[in-house]
Coordinates of C-alpha atoms and ligand atoms in Angstrom, one line a residue:
M1 CA 12.9 -8.4 23.7
P2 CA 10.1 -5.7 23.7
I3 CA 7.5 -6.3 21.1
V4 CA 4.9 -4.0 19.4
G5 CA 2.0 -4.3 17.1
I6 CA 1.8 -2.1 14.0
D7 CA -1.1 -1.3 11.7
L8 CA 0.6 -0.2 8.5
G9 CA -2.3 1.4 6.6
T10 CA -2.6 2.9 3.2
T11 CA -3.8 6.2 4.7
N12 CA -3.0 5.9 8.4
S13 CA -0.7 3.8 10.5
A14 CA -0.5 3.2 14.3
I15 CA 1.6 1.4 16.8
A16 CA 0.3 -0.3 20.0
V17 CA 1.8 -2.2 22.9
L18 CA 0.4 -4.2 25.8
D19 CA 0.2 -2.4 29.1
G20 CA -0.2 -5.4 31.3
R21 CA -2.9 -7.1 29.4
V22 CA -4.5 -4.0 28.0
P23 CA -3.5 -3.0 24.5
V24 CA -2.8 0.7 24.2
L25 CA -1.8 2.9 21.2
L26 CA 1.4 4.9 21.5
A27 CA 1.3 8.6 20.7
D28 CA 3.9 10.9 19.2
T29 CA 5.2 13.9 21.2
N30 CA 2.2 15.9 20.2
G31 CA -0.2 13.4 21.6
Q32 CA -1.3 12.1 18.2
Y33 CA -2.0 8.4 17.9
I34 CA -2.7 8.1 14.2
L35 CA 0.2 8.7 11.9
P36 CA -0.8 9.6 8.3
S37 CA 1.1 7.2 6.0
V38 CA 2.7 10.1 4.1
V39 CA 6.4 10.8 3.6
H40 CA 7.8 14.1 2.4
I41 CA 11.3 15.4 1.8
T42 CA 11.8 19.1 2.4
P43 CA 13.8 21.2 0.0
Q44 CA 16.4 21.2 2.8
N45 CA 16.5 17.4 2.4
K46 CA 14.9 16.5 5.7
I47 CA 12.5 13.6 5.8
V48 CA 9.2 14.2 7.5
V49 CA 6.5 11.6 8.0
G50 CA 2.9 12.0 9.1
S51 CA 0.7 15.1 9.3
E52 CA 3.4 17.5 8.5
A53 CA 4.1 15.5 5.3
E54 CA 0.5 15.5 4.6
A55 CA 0.2 19.2 4.9
A56 CA 3.1 19.6 2.4
K57 CA 1.4 17.5 -0.2
V58 CA -0.5 20.1 -2.0
A59 CA 2.3 22.6 -2.1
M60 CA 5.0 20.1 -3.1
P61 CA 3.4 17.0 -4.6
A62 CA 6.6 15.9 -6.2
R63 CA 8.3 15.8 -2.9
T64 CA 5.6 13.8 -1.2
V65 CA 4.6 10.2 -1.4
S66 CA 1.3 9.0 -0.1
T67 CA -0.6 5.7 -0.5
V68 CA 2.7 3.8 -0.9
K69 CA 1.0 0.6 0.3
R70 CA -0.7 0.5 -3.1
H71 CA 2.7 -0.2 -4.7
M72 CA 3.9 -2.7 -2.2
G73 CA 5.5 -5.8 -3.8
Q74 CA 6.2 -4.0 -7.1
D75 CA 9.7 -3.4 -8.4
E76 CA 9.2 0.0 -9.7
Q77 CA 10.8 2.9 -7.8
L78 CA 8.7 5.9 -6.6
L79 CA 9.9 9.4 -6.5
L80 CA 10.5 11.3 -3.3
G81 CA 11.8 14.6 -4.5
P82 CA 15.0 13.8 -6.3
H83 CA 15.3 10.3 -4.8
R84 CA 14.0 7.1 -6.4
L85 CA 13.0 4.6 -3.8
L86 CA 11.3 1.3 -3.7
P87 CA 7.9 1.1 -2.0
E88 CA 9.3 -0.9 0.9
E89 CA 12.0 1.7 1.4
I90 CA 9.4 4.5 1.7
T91 CA 7.4 2.2 4.0
A92 CA 10.5 1.7 6.1
L93 CA 10.5 5.5 6.7
I94 CA 6.9 5.3 8.0
L95 CA 7.8 2.4 10.2
K96 CA 10.9 4.2 11.6
E97 CA 8.7 7.0 12.6
L98 CA 6.5 4.6 14.6
K99 CA 9.5 2.9 16.0
I100 CA 10.6 6.1 17.6
R101 CA 7.4 6.0 19.7
A102 CA 8.2 2.5 20.9
Q103 CA 11.8 3.4 21.6
A104 CA 10.6 6.3 23.8
H105 CA 8.0 4.1 25.5
Y106 CA 10.4 1.4 26.3
G107 CA 13.5 3.6 26.8
L108 CA 15.4 1.9 23.9
T109 CA 18.3 3.2 21.8
D110 CA 18.7 2.4 18.1
Q111 CA 21.0 -0.5 19.1
D112 CA 18.4 -2.2 21.1
P113 CA 16.4 -4.8 19.2
L114 CA 12.6 -4.4 18.9
E115 CA 10.2 -7.0 17.7
A116 CA 7.1 -6.3 15.8
V117 CA 3.9 -7.9 14.6
I118 CA 2.9 -6.0 11.4
T119 CA -0.6 -6.3 9.8
V120 CA -1.4 -6.7 6.1
P121 CA -4.7 -7.0 4.3
A122 CA -5.9 -10.6 4.2
Y123 CA -5.9 -10.3 0.5
F124 CA -2.2 -9.4 0.2
T125 CA -0.2 -11.7 -2.1
D126 CA 3.0 -13.5 -1.1
Q127 CA 5.0 -10.7 -2.8
Q128 CA 3.2 -8.0 -1.0
R129 CA 3.7 -9.7 2.4
R130 CA 7.4 -10.2 1.7
A131 CA 7.8 -6.6 0.8
T132 CA 6.1 -5.6 4.1
K133 CA 8.4 -7.9 6.0
R134 CA 11.4 -6.3 4.3
A135 CA 10.1 -2.8 5.0
G136 CA 10.1 -3.8 8.7
E137 CA 13.6 -5.1 8.5
L138 CA 14.8 -2.0 6.7
A139 CA 13.4 0.0 9.6
G140 CA 15.5 -2.0 11.9
L141 CA 12.6 -4.1 13.4
V142 CA 12.7 -7.8 14.0
V143 CA 9.5 -8.8 12.2
E144 CA 8.1 -11.5 14.4
R145 CA 5.0 -12.0 12.5
I146 CA 2.8 -10.7 9.6
I147 CA -0.9 -11.1 10.4
N148 CA -4.0 -10.2 8.5
E149 CA -5.8 -7.0 9.4
P150 CA -9.3 -8.4 9.9
T151 CA -7.8 -11.1 12.1
A152 CA -6.1 -8.5 14.2
A153 CA -9.4 -6.6 14.5
A154 CA -11.0 -9.8 15.7
L155 CA -8.3 -10.2 18.3
A156 CA -8.9 -6.7 19.6
F157 CA -12.6 -7.5 19.8
G158 CA -12.1 -11.0 21.3
L159 CA -9.8 -9.9 24.1
G160 CA -11.9 -9.8 27.3
R161 CA -14.8 -11.5 25.6
K162 CA -13.8 -15.1 26.4
D163 CA -17.3 -16.2 27.3
Q164 CA -18.9 -14.9 24.1
R165 CA -19.5 -17.3 21.4
G166 CA -20.9 -16.9 17.9
H167 CA -20.1 -15.9 14.3
V168 CA -18.6 -12.5 13.6
I169 CA -18.2 -10.8 10.3
I170 CA -15.4 -8.2 10.1
Y171 CA -15.8 -5.7 7.3
D172 CA -12.7 -3.6 6.9
L173 CA -12.9 -0.7 4.4
G174 CA -9.9 1.6 4.7
G175 CA -8.2 4.0 2.4
G176 CA -6.8 1.6 -0.1
T177 CA -7.9 -1.9 0.7
F178 CA -11.0 -3.9 1.5
D179 CA -11.1 -7.1 3.4
V180 CA -13.9 -9.1 4.9
S181 CA -13.5 -12.1 7.2
I182 CA -15.8 -14.4 9.0
V183 CA -14.6 -15.5 12.4
E184 CA -16.1 -18.1 14.7
M185 CA -15.6 -17.3 18.4
F186 CA -15.8 -19.8 21.3
D187 CA -13.9 -20.1 24.6
G188 CA -11.4 -17.5 23.6
I189 CA -10.6 -19.3 20.3
L190 CA -11.0 -17.1 17.2
E191 CA -11.2 -19.2 14.1
V192 CA -11.1 -17.4 10.9
K193 CA -13.4 -19.4 8.6
A194 CA -13.0 -17.5 5.3
S195 CA -11.6 -14.2 3.9
R196 CA -12.2 -12.3 0.8
G197 CA -11.2 -8.8 -0.4
N198 CA -9.7 -6.5 -2.9
S199 CA -6.3 -5.0 -2.2
H200 CA -7.2 -2.1 -4.5
L201 CA -10.5 -0.8 -3.2
G202 CA -11.0 1.9 -0.6
G203 CA -11.6 5.5 0.3
E204 CA -8.9 6.7 -2.0
D205 CA -10.9 5.5 -4.9
F206 CA -13.9 7.4 -3.7
D207 CA -11.8 10.6 -3.5
W208 CA -10.7 10.2 -7.0
L209 CA -14.2 9.7 -8.2
I210 CA -15.1 13.1 -6.7
V211 CA -11.9 14.6 -8.2
D212 CA -13.0 13.4 -11.7
Y213 CA -16.4 14.8 -11.2
L214 CA -15.0 18.2 -10.0
A215 CA -12.4 18.2 -12.8
D216 CA -15.2 17.8 -15.4
I217 CA -17.0 20.8 -14.0
V218 CA -13.8 22.9 -14.1
K219 CA -13.2 21.8 -17.7
E220 CA -16.7 22.8 -18.7
Q221 CA -16.5 26.2 -17.0
S222 CA -13.0 27.2 -17.9
G223 CA -11.8 25.0 -20.7
I224 CA -8.7 23.9 -18.8
D225 CA -8.1 20.4 -17.4
P226 CA -7.0 20.8 -13.8
L227 CA -5.8 17.2 -13.8
D228 CA -2.9 18.2 -16.1
D229 CA -1.5 20.3 -13.3
L230 CA 0.1 18.4 -10.5
R231 CA -0.7 21.0 -7.9
A232 CA -4.3 21.6 -8.9
K233 CA -4.8 17.9 -8.9
A234 CA -3.5 17.6 -5.3
L235 CA -5.7 20.5 -4.3
L236 CA -8.8 18.9 -5.8
K237 CA -7.9 15.6 -4.1
Q238 CA -7.6 17.3 -0.7
H239 CA -10.9 19.1 -1.1
A240 CA -12.6 15.9 -2.3
E241 CA -11.6 14.0 0.8
V242 CA -12.8 16.8 3.1
A243 CA -16.1 16.9 1.3
K244 CA -16.4 13.1 1.4
K245 CA -15.9 13.1 5.2
E246 CA -18.4 16.0 5.6
L247 CA -21.0 13.9 3.7
S248 CA -20.8 11.3 6.5
Q249 CA -22.3 13.9 8.8
A250 CA -24.3 16.2 6.5
E251 CA -26.6 15.8 3.6
S252 CA -24.4 18.1 1.4
A253 CA -20.9 19.5 1.3
E254 CA -19.7 22.7 -0.2
I255 CA -16.4 22.7 -2.1
N256 CA -14.8 26.1 -2.5
I257 CA -11.5 26.5 -4.2
P258 CA -10.9 30.2 -5.2
L259 CA -7.5 29.6 -6.8
L260 CA -7.1 26.2 -8.5
S261 CA -5.1 27.2 -11.5
F262 CA -4.5 29.9 -14.0
E263 CA -5.8 30.4 -17.5
N264 CA -4.6 33.4 -19.6
D265 CA -3.5 35.2 -16.5
Q266 CA -7.0 34.7 -15.0
P267 CA -7.4 32.7 -11.8
V268 CA -9.5 29.6 -12.3
G269 CA -11.6 28.6 -9.2
L270 CA -14.3 26.2 -8.3
S271 CA -17.4 26.4 -6.2
Q272 CA -19.7 23.4 -6.1
V273 CA -22.1 21.7 -3.8
L274 CA -22.0 17.9 -3.6
G275 CA -25.1 16.1 -2.2
R276 CA -24.8 12.9 -0.2
E277 CA -27.0 11.1 -2.7
D278 CA -24.8 12.1 -5.7
F279 CA -21.8 10.8 -3.8
E280 CA -23.5 7.6 -2.9
Q281 CA -24.3 7.1 -6.6
M282 CA -20.7 7.7 -7.5
I283 CA -19.5 5.0 -5.2
A284 CA -22.4 2.6 -5.6
A285 CA -20.5 0.2 -7.8
H286 CA -17.6 0.0 -5.4
L287 CA -19.9 -0.6 -2.4
E288 CA -21.7 -3.3 -4.4
E289 CA -18.4 -5.0 -5.0
T290 CA -17.8 -5.1 -1.3
M291 CA -21.2 -6.6 -0.8
D292 CA -20.4 -9.2 -3.5
C293 CA -17.3 -10.1 -1.3
V294 CA -19.6 -10.3 1.7
R295 CA -21.9 -12.8 -0.1
G296 CA -18.9 -14.7 -1.4
V297 CA -17.2 -15.0 2.0
L298 CA -20.5 -16.3 3.6
E299 CA -20.6 -18.9 0.8
D300 CA -17.0 -19.9 1.5
A301 CA -17.6 -20.2 5.2
Q302 CA -20.9 -22.0 4.5
F303 CA -23.0 -19.7 6.6
T304 CA -26.2 -17.9 5.8
A305 CA -26.7 -14.2 6.7
G306 CA -29.0 -15.2 9.5
E307 CA -26.2 -17.2 11.2
I308 CA -24.0 -14.2 11.7
D309 CA -24.4 -12.9 15.2
R310 CA -22.3 -9.8 15.1
I311 CA -21.1 -7.2 12.5
I312 CA -17.9 -5.4 13.2
L313 CA -17.0 -2.4 11.0
V314 CA -13.3 -1.4 10.8
G315 CA -11.5 1.2 8.7
G316 CA -12.2 4.9 8.2
S317 CA -14.4 4.4 5.2
T318 CA -17.0 2.5 7.2
R319 CA -18.0 5.9 8.6
I320 CA -19.9 6.4 5.3
P321 CA -23.5 5.9 6.5
K322 CA -24.3 4.0 3.3
V323 CA -21.8 1.3 4.2
A324 CA -23.5 0.6 7.6
Q325 CA -26.9 0.8 5.9
L326 CA -26.0 -1.8 3.3
M327 CA -24.7 -4.2 5.9
Q328 CA -27.7 -3.6 8.1
D329 CA -30.1 -4.3 5.2
F330 CA -28.2 -7.4 4.2
F331 CA -27.9 -9.0 7.7
G332 CA -31.0 -7.5 9.3
R333 CA -29.1 -6.4 12.3
V334 CA -27.3 -3.3 13.4
P335 CA -23.5 -3.2 13.0
R336 CA -21.5 -2.9 16.3
R337 CA -19.6 0.3 17.0
D338 CA -18.0 -0.9 20.2
I339 CA -14.5 -1.1 18.8
D340 CA -12.8 2.0 17.4
P341 CA -12.6 1.6 13.6
D342 CA -9.3 3.5 13.5
Q343 CA -7.6 1.6 16.3
A344 CA -8.8 -1.9 16.2
V345 CA -6.1 -3.3 13.8
A346 CA -3.2 -1.8 15.7
L347 CA -4.6 -2.9 19.1
G348 CA -5.2 -6.3 17.8
A349 CA -1.6 -6.5 16.4
S350 CA -0.4 -5.8 19.9
V351 CA -2.6 -8.5 21.3
Q352 CA -0.9 -10.9 18.9
A353 CA 2.4 -9.5 20.1
G354 CA 1.3 -10.2 23.7
I355 CA 0.4 -13.8 22.8
K356 CA 3.8 -14.2 21.3
A357 CA 5.6 -12.7 24.3
G358 CA 3.5 -14.8 26.7
S359 CA 1.8 -11.9 28.5
I360 CA -1.5 -13.2 27.2
S361 CA -1.9 -16.9 27.6
P362 CA -3.2 -18.8 24.7
E363 CA -5.8 -20.2 27.0
I364 CA -7.3 -16.7 27.2
L365 CA -7.2 -15.9 23.5
I366 CA -5.8 -17.5 20.4
A367 CA -6.6 -16.9 16.7
T368 CA -6.3 -19.2 13.8
D369 CA -6.2 -17.9 10.2
V370 CA -6.8 -19.1 6.7
A371 CA -5.0 -18.9 3.4
P372 CA -6.9 -16.3 1.4
F373 CA -5.9 -17.8 -2.0
S374 CA -5.7 -21.2 -3.5
M375 CA -2.1 -22.3 -4.2
G376 CA -0.9 -25.0 -6.6
V377 CA 1.2 -25.9 -9.7
A378 CA 0.9 -25.9 -13.4
A379 CA 0.2 -29.5 -14.5
V380 CA -0.9 -31.6 -17.5
A381 CA -4.5 -32.6 -16.9
P382 CA -7.4 -33.8 -19.0
V383 CA -9.5 -31.0 -20.5
D384 CA -12.4 -32.2 -22.6
G385 CA -11.0 -35.7 -22.4
S386 CA -7.5 -34.9 -23.8
P387 CA -4.3 -34.2 -21.7
T388 CA -3.6 -30.5 -21.7
P389 CA -0.6 -28.7 -20.2
G390 CA -0.9 -25.5 -18.2
V391 CA -3.9 -26.5 -16.1
F392 CA -3.9 -25.0 -12.6
S393 CA -3.8 -27.9 -10.1
V394 CA -4.6 -26.7 -6.6
I395 CA -2.7 -28.2 -3.7
I396 CA -3.9 -25.8 -0.9
P397 CA -7.4 -24.6 -1.5
R398 CA -8.5 -21.1 -0.6
N399 CA -9.6 -20.7 3.1
T400 CA -7.6 -23.7 4.4
T401 CA -6.6 -23.1 8.0
I402 CA -2.9 -22.2 8.4
P403 CA -0.3 -23.3 9.0
V404 CA -0.8 -26.2 6.6
R405 CA 1.2 -28.9 4.8
R406 CA -0.3 -30.8 1.9
T407 CA 1.1 -33.3 -0.6
D408 CA -0.2 -34.2 -3.9
Q409 CA 0.9 -36.9 -6.4
Y410 CA 1.9 -36.1 -10.0
F411 CA 3.5 -38.2 -12.7
T412 CA 5.9 -37.7 -15.5
H413 CA 4.0 -37.6 -18.7
S414 CA 6.5 -38.5 -21.5
P415 CA 8.5 -41.8 -21.6
G416 CA 12.0 -41.4 -20.3
Q417 CA 11.4 -38.0 -18.9
T418 CA 14.2 -37.1 -16.3
A419 CA 13.2 -33.6 -15.2
V420 CA 10.0 -31.8 -14.3
S421 CA 9.5 -28.1 -13.9
I422 CA 7.5 -27.1 -10.9
E423 CA 5.7 -23.8 -11.6
I424 CA 4.0 -22.3 -8.5
Y425 CA 0.9 -20.1 -8.7
Q426 CA -1.7 -18.6 -6.4
G427 CA -5.3 -17.7 -7.5
E428 CA -8.6 -19.1 -8.3
L429 CA -8.6 -19.5 -12.1
E430 CA -8.6 -22.6 -14.2
W431 CA -5.4 -22.0 -16.2
A432 CA -2.1 -21.6 -14.3
K433 CA -1.0 -18.6 -16.2
Q434 CA -4.2 -16.7 -15.4
N435 CA -3.2 -16.8 -11.7
H436 CA -0.4 -15.0 -9.8
F437 CA 3.0 -16.5 -10.5
L438 CA 5.0 -17.2 -7.3
G439 CA 8.1 -19.0 -8.5
E440 CA 9.4 -22.1 -10.2
F441 CA 12.2 -24.7 -10.0
V442 CA 13.3 -27.8 -11.9
L443 CA 13.5 -31.2 -10.3
D444 CA 15.9 -33.3 -12.3
G445 CA 17.6 -36.7 -11.8
I446 CA 14.4 -38.6 -12.1
P447 CA 15.2 -42.2 -13.2
E448 CA 14.8 -42.6 -16.9
N449 CA 11.8 -44.8 -17.2
Y450 CA 10.3 -45.8 -20.5
K451 CA 7.9 -48.4 -19.2
E452 CA 5.7 -46.3 -16.9
A453 CA 5.3 -42.8 -15.4
E454 CA 7.5 -41.8 -12.5
Q455 CA 5.7 -40.5 -9.4
I456 CA 6.5 -37.0 -8.2
N457 CA 5.2 -35.9 -4.8
V458 CA 4.7 -32.1 -4.5
T459 CA 4.4 -30.8 -0.9
F460 CA 3.2 -27.3 -0.1
G461 CA 3.8 -25.8 3.4
Y462 CA 2.2 -22.5 4.1
D463 CA 3.2 -20.8 7.4
L464 CA 1.6 -18.4 9.7
N465 CA 3.1 -15.4 8.0
G466 CA 1.5 -16.5 4.7
I467 CA 4.8 -17.6 3.3
L468 CA 5.0 -20.7 1.1
E469 CA 7.6 -23.5 0.9
V470 CA 7.4 -26.1 -1.9
T471 CA 9.1 -29.5 -2.1
A472 CA 9.1 -31.9 -5.0
R473 CA 10.3 -35.5 -4.6
A474 CA 10.8 -38.2 -7.1
E475 CA 9.4 -41.2 -5.2
S476 CA 11.3 -44.0 -6.8
N477 CA 14.8 -42.7 -6.0
G478 CA 14.0 -40.2 -3.2
K479 CA 15.6 -37.3 -5.1
E480 CA 14.2 -34.1 -3.5
M481 CA 14.3 -30.4 -4.1
S482 CA 12.7 -27.6 -2.2
I483 CA 12.4 -23.9 -2.2
K484 CA 10.9 -21.3 0.0
V485 CA 9.0 -19.3 -2.6
N486 CA 10.7 -16.2 -1.3
D487 CA 14.1 -17.8 -1.4
Q488 CA 14.5 -17.3 -5.0
I489 CA 13.9 -13.6 -4.6
D490 CA 15.8 -13.5 -1.3
R491 CA 18.9 -14.8 -2.8
D492 CA 19.3 -11.9 -5.2
S493 CA 17.8 -9.7 -2.7
R494 CA 20.6 -9.8 -0.1
H495 CA 22.2 -7.5 -2.5
A496 CA 19.1 -5.5 -2.9
F497 CA 18.7 -5.2 0.8
A498 CA 22.1 -3.7 1.2
A499 CA 21.3 -1.3 -1.6
S500 CA 18.1 -0.3 0.1
I501 CA 19.9 0.4 3.4
K502 CA 22.4 2.5 1.5
R503 CA 19.7 4.5 -0.2
L504 CA 18.0 5.1 3.1
E505 CA 21.2 6.2 4.7
G506 CA 21.9 8.4 1.8
L507 CA 18.5 10.0 2.3
Q508 CA 19.2 10.9 5.9
Q509 CA 22.6 12.4 5.1
G510 CA 21.2 14.2 2.1
T511 CA 24.0 13.1 -0.1
A512 CA 22.1 12.2 -3.1
A513 CA 20.6 15.6 -3.5
S514 CA 23.4 17.9 -2.6
F515 CA 22.2 20.6 -4.9
H516 CA 19.1 21.1 -2.8
Q517 CA 20.8 23.0 0.0
E518 CA 19.5 26.0 1.9
S519 CA 21.7 28.2 -0.3
L520 CA 19.7 27.0 -3.3
P521 CA 19.2 30.4 -5.1
L522 CA 23.0 30.8 -5.4
E523 CA 23.9 27.2 -6.3
W524 CA 21.0 27.0 -8.5
D525 CA 22.5 27.5 -11.9
S526 CA 25.7 25.7 -11.1
D527 CA 26.3 22.8 -13.3
D528 CA 26.1 20.0 -10.7
D529 CA 22.5 19.2 -11.4
D530 CA 23.4 16.3 -13.7
E531 CA 24.4 14.1 -10.8
D532 CA 20.7 13.4 -10.5
E533 CA 20.4 12.1 -14.0
D534 CA 18.2 9.1 -12.9
F535 CA 15.6 11.5 -11.6
A536 CA 12.3 11.2 -13.2
M537 CA 8.7 12.2 -12.4
E538 CA 7.7 8.7 -12.7
E539 CA 4.1 9.1 -11.7
L540 CA 3.4 11.5 -14.5
T541 CA 2.4 10.4 -18.0
A542 CA 4.2 12.1 -20.9
D543 CA 1.1 14.3 -21.5
E544 CA 0.9 15.2 -17.8
F545 CA 4.5 16.1 -17.8
V546 CA 4.3 18.4 -20.8
A547 CA 1.2 20.1 -19.3
T548 CA 2.8 20.5 -15.9
L549 CA 5.9 21.9 -17.6
K550 CA 4.0 24.4 -19.6
R551 CA 1.8 25.4 -16.7
T552 CA 4.8 25.9 -14.4
L553 CA 6.7 28.0 -17.0
A554 CA 3.6 30.1 -17.4
E555 CA 3.3 30.5 -13.7
A556 CA 7.0 31.5 -13.5
D557 CA 6.4 34.0 -16.3
E558 CA 3.6 35.6 -14.3
L559 CA 5.6 35.9 -11.2
I560 CA 8.8 37.2 -12.7
G561 CA 7.6 40.8 -12.8
D562 CA 7.6 40.9 -9.0
L563 CA 11.2 39.8 -8.6
S564 CA 14.3 41.8 -8.1
K565 CA 16.5 42.3 -11.2
P566 CA 19.1 39.7 -10.2
Q567 CA 16.4 37.2 -9.3
Q568 CA 14.7 37.9 -12.6
K569 CA 18.0 37.2 -14.4
R570 CA 18.5 33.9 -12.6
M571 CA 14.9 32.9 -13.2
R572 CA 15.2 33.6 -16.9
R573 CA 18.4 31.6 -17.2
F574 CA 16.8 28.8 -15.4
M575 CA 13.6 28.8 -17.5
D576 CA 15.7 28.9 -20.7
K577 CA 17.7 26.0 -19.5
L578 CA 14.5 24.0 -18.8
T579 CA 13.0 24.9 -22.2
R580 CA 16.2 23.9 -23.9
A581 CA 16.4 20.6 -22.1
F582 CA 12.9 19.9 -23.1
E583 CA 13.4 20.9 -26.7
E584 CA 16.5 18.8 -26.9
D585 CA 14.6 15.9 -25.6
D586 CA 16.8 15.6 -22.5
L587 CA 13.9 14.5 -20.4
A588 CA 15.8 13.5 -17.4
Q589 CA 17.3 16.9 -17.2
A590 CA 14.0 18.6 -17.9
E591 CA 12.3 16.7 -15.2
A592 CA 15.0 17.5 -12.7
L593 CA 14.8 21.2 -13.6
L594 CA 11.1 21.2 -13.5
E595 CA 11.1 19.7 -10.1
E596 CA 13.4 22.5 -8.9
L597 CA 11.3 25.2 -10.5
L598 CA 8.2 23.9 -8.7
D599 CA 10.1 24.1 -5.5
L600 CA 11.3 27.6 -6.3
L601 CA 7.9 28.8 -7.1
F602 CA 6.6 27.4 -3.9
R603 CA 9.4 29.2 -2.0
L604 CA 8.5 32.4 -3.8
E605 CA 4.8 32.0 -2.9
M606 CA 5.8 31.5 0.7
G607 CA 8.2 34.5 0.6
E608 CA 11.1 32.2 1.3
W609 CA 13.3 33.1 -1.6
D610 CA 15.3 35.9 -0.3
E611 CA 17.9 38.0 -2.1
S612 CA 20.9 36.2 -0.6
Ligands
ADP1 P1 -6.1 2.5 6.0 O1 -6.2 1.4 7.0 O2 -6.2 2.1 4.6 O3 -4.9 3.4 6.2 P2 -8.2 4.0 7.4 O4 -8.9 2.9 8.0 O5 -7.3 4.8 8.3 O6 -7.3 3.5 6.2 O7 -9.2 4.8 6.6 C1 -8.8 5.9 5.8 C2 -9.9 6.2 4.8 O8 -11.1 6.5 5.5 C3 -9.5 7.4 4.0 O9 -9.8 7.2 2.7 C4 -10.4 8.5 4.6 O10 -10.8 9.5 3.7 C5 -11.6 7.7 5.0 N1 -12.4 8.3 6.1 C6 -12.0 8.7 7.3 N2 -13.0 9.3 7.9 C7 -14.1 9.3 7.1 C8 -15.4 9.7 7.2 N3 -15.9 10.4 8.3 N4 -16.3 9.5 6.2 C9 -15.8 8.9 5.1 N5 -14.6 8.4 4.9 C10 -13.7 8.6 5.9
MG2 MG1 -6.5 -0.2 7.9

């Protein structure tokens, strides 16, 4: 079966294969290697992924989803136009787009199986990994392996450097996540010693800091808050990112947005210069946090800064000169630029794929990884001398090399106790409940013993994908129970999986949003809009929603004079309907109508709403 490596990034994704023993990225039909991780649904119900979707983001923010990776592992559905989708379903659309490249490369049809190694941040939890795996399966991939992004980068670096030995630090700062790993290299063996990170820290956060700064200026100058307006917010974000990137080259960047919003019929614009130092100040605390992780990971690996031989920077945000500077100051050596920060992870994933497929022999290259979190159970343990329940008892400590199996002994604590509850957590804090809950089960049938405590052995097995299996066994009678931590969720999720597939199929056929057809102006005030009653602009707060609603109605009011009489009539009716729904507190309806109105305004702006 052909096999690919996929870097599924917050901002950008890529797919790579081995060409012989050389990893290469696969391009789309336009020759683009990097796929922006953005999904858009057009008013005609067509799904587009990548740069086209990114381009549509400012004009149609409610029809566009970006940075979905930040939601991975959560149950809450996101909004893609009128559709509500789980994060892994939206991610599946990104993966499908990448899969097309592989199908073209290998000459495969949709029926042919395709295996994939998909990367995740080292600091992803069990839940987030599981969601990623499911996204792959929803996209029709056979997910061979989930590997950590910095480990993949190390593999890309290690290939062809068999005779190099030493300690490498991989600092990966992308759009949404930060990871840092220390890897020991010798004889083609890459041994990850320790990993740390933050799955909610990256270039996106820097953009939003600039957005806040710019929004304050607009507020001061015009009195309006551009963040209340969905489109103005998207526009600010876009300009913020451009300016941020410019500041990696230049000492200052100019931000010019002539038409950001309207206030009393007057256009509100923004013109501002941002200096590199101001920007560096804005992000200083974030960068300091990454350096805390660097210090922490050194400590975990028991190395000093002087023992690190090589610094590898990965991820788009490491192009910020201050990042390289901080690393250089800390380690006293210049970071390497010899692997492409945008490609390393995908290339490395394909190297892992090649190792799996046998085209790269493990004698040439092999990587071992570690568990980024401690894992254990809630137990009764002495605290200040007295037995206390709810203490986090670690079975697999952080940074243990994986795969790993460990068993610890526990005892029943009340006389005659016949059942114990095994509550499983991951994290580093003292109390079980302060950590991330993974699952639980009850082991019963323990012999009723009033004389002494019964011994229960708890075994944790943590596999190469970062997925945990737990077994508990009553020693005296051999009664045993075991769960794969994901089993619990998997059991009710067979249903969920089928539902996801159905929703994705619905998307492609456009069934769920039948009122959004090309003939939209005519069908527009027909009464079939209620079929989308579960539509909601979920990402907006109530205040944002009201502000967006008012802003959009005002915008429509401004435009109405330019319309033909029948268009004016339809527009009025539509606006009345929206106002009424809002006043009657029918929010689902109001939201659906608002979404349509936003689309319509966009079409008017683009001259696409004809008289038909
Ligand atoms: P991810 O792996 O999270 O998808 P990437 O590694 O592709 O992210 O990095 C994307 C991030 O890098 C974005 O936040 C983007 O704005 C930022 N970025 C890209 N180029 C530059 C640059 N020249 N200067 C500063 N930031 C940059
Ligand atoms: Mg990345």
